[in-house]
Amino acid sequence: VVVRTRMGEKHIVCPFDWAEAFRKQGWGGNITTYDENEDIPPRAAADALCGVLSDLGLEGGQIGVDTMRVSELFIRLLTKRLPAADWVPCDDLLNRLRIVKTQDEVKLLEEAAKQSDRGIIGALNHLEGTVDTLGYTVAEFSERIRVHIGEYGGSGVGHLATTQGSQAQLHYAPQRGEFAQGNLVRMDVTNHYRGYWSNAGRMAVIGDPDEAQARAYRDNLVLKMAAEERLRPGEHCRGVFEAVIRASRENGVRLWSEVGVGHGLGVSHREPPYVNRDDGTRLEPGMVLVLNIYTFGPELELIHSQDMYEIVEDGSRKLSWYRAWDELYTVRGLRARH
């Protein structure tokens, strides 16, 4: 995308088979297309982009580049083709613009959140019922999540993982085996709707939970509530993190905080600001964050229940409202196929 705000010009450079999708989604600027098969990627894209910049008279001008989101090879191709241009990294500016969302962006994020929860719930519904043989594999279940997200309107799935029992002790583990009675199950998925991302993580138990499992899940929600109370304009990300640390100590809940307790999301599933001890970003209306607080189950399983929030004038508004998830989801019985 090339934007010259002073001139009111907007250009998209894209493969020719993407152009119609941009038009249908309301793009009102110019579109320049290229054939991805013309050369080794990303040469065709760089050539087309430099052609547009030359047509705009920017061969010797100052051009801001989103260096964090393109490859080093792409940058080298641009500077070789237009050596007189002043290529300036503008990552900080773009990050700032991305942090505060428009209401149209919030609507897309809210829809993505609904799709992820509906996808997880739809997959869990496949597990309900009773048969003699528990033949439903973890990998099959994850595929159900992906399929349902697409059925509910999602435009793509990124990270997808289901872990159970001892595998849930890890932040990520390959998806193997079949579900077993008594196991805690963690379901994680990132998905997007028209380029805007949800980041969801939910918990279930196969069969009725024992008291230790139910208590561990309730403990996790206690820490999440401590964070929710601090999600308001004027609060710092560091302050939200510290509130969770205090709640962990006061309630005797063991917290795994190496990855922080939340972060922003928008055009990617993880982006600034970051809710950790090092980020002093001040929250303001229009920011969208996900709380991702990990605590431990009775067998040291990592437990979380991720939710997305929009910062509004008087606090925050939950975007992932489709289901409360205020108690551990119970799967009573399984069926092998659906």
Short mmCIF file of C-alpha atoms in Angstrom, two decimals, residues 14-23 31-37:
data_model
loop_
_atom_site.label_atom_id
_atom_site.label_comp_id
_atom_site.label_asym_id
_atom_site.label_seq_id
_atom_site.Cartn_x
_atom_site.Cartn_y
_atom_site.Cartn_z
CA CYS A 14 -0.95 -6.58 -5.40
CA PRO A 15 -1.12 -9.84 -7.39
CA PHE A 16 -3.71 -9.56 -10.14
CA ASP A 17 -5.97 -12.20 -8.57
CA TRP A 18 -6.27 -10.12 -5.38
CA ALA A 19 -7.55 -6.98 -7.07
CA GLU A 20 -11.22 -7.92 -7.20
CA ALA A 21 -11.23 -8.78 -3.49
CA PHE A 22 -9.95 -5.29 -2.63
CA ARG A 23 -12.60 -3.68 -4.82
CA ILE A 31 -4.82 -0.66 -7.88
CA THR A 32 -1.69 -1.81 -9.70
CA THR A 33 -1.35 -5.55 -10.27
CA TYR A 34 1.53 -7.89 -11.08
CA ASP A 35 2.00 -11.56 -11.92
CA GLU A 36 3.59 -13.49 -9.06
CA ASN A 37 4.97 -16.00 -11.59
#
